[in-house]
Amino acid sequence: MTLQRLLCALLVVVCGWTGYYLLNNRWQEDVQVEPDAEKPLFTGNTVVNTSYNTAGLRSYQIDSEYLEHFSSSGDTNFVAPVLWIYRDGTETEWRISANTATLDKDQVLQMTGSVRIFNLLPESAIKVIQTDSLRLDLIEKDFDTPDHVLITGSNFQNEGTGMKGNMDRSVATLLENVKGRYEAFKN
């Protein structure tokens, strides 16, 4: 009888321990794995993104062959971006292209490599601005570059080093080493 009691006690202990082990593993919380901060949160091919201002009017649109968005920094990297800036939400005023661009969480777009700025309004004096890099605040529409700039208009061509301006006010100011060539109007 003592051997039976000992075996029964041993069986109860083994069953109790097995039950505890199985239930303990089942009740444990799921482990969440943090995404790798160095890899993009999402990517996209042939992307078109339109942004609206607080009044609900189209502000700008970015087209890109490829993009990567990083959650830790909030940066979005673009390959072959084309930025379209709208006047009053309807009329396309500016087209800006570059080889690459990075948009940060504060809505500042840093464009690099063969930056070309085209004013698409027929009455505009400025037609094309060429430079190697451009920093553009997409909210305030302020822009600047420390690089060499070539501005071509209907009857003029100006170049210099460094530029600042504002897209909404259609103002571009060359900062240093400014040279210009002007042509007379023909009647």
PDB file of N, CA and C in Angstrom, residues 38 71 107:
ATOM      1  N   GLU A  38      16.736  50.811 -39.019  1.00  0.00           N
ATOM      2  CA  GLU A  38      17.564  51.116 -40.170  1.00  0.00           C
ATOM      3  C   GLU A  38      16.896  50.765 -41.498  1.00  0.00           C
ATOM      4  N   SER A  71      10.464  55.247 -40.213  1.00  0.00           N
ATOM      5  CA  SER A  71       9.636  55.643 -39.079  1.00  0.00           C
ATOM      6  C   SER A  71      10.432  56.338 -37.981  1.00  0.00           C
ATOM      7  N   GLN A 107       8.255  68.841 -42.981  1.00  0.00           N
ATOM      8  CA  GLN A 107       7.831  69.193 -44.342  1.00  0.00           C
ATOM      9  C   GLN A 107       8.852  70.065 -45.072  1.00  0.00           C
TER      10      GLN A 107
END
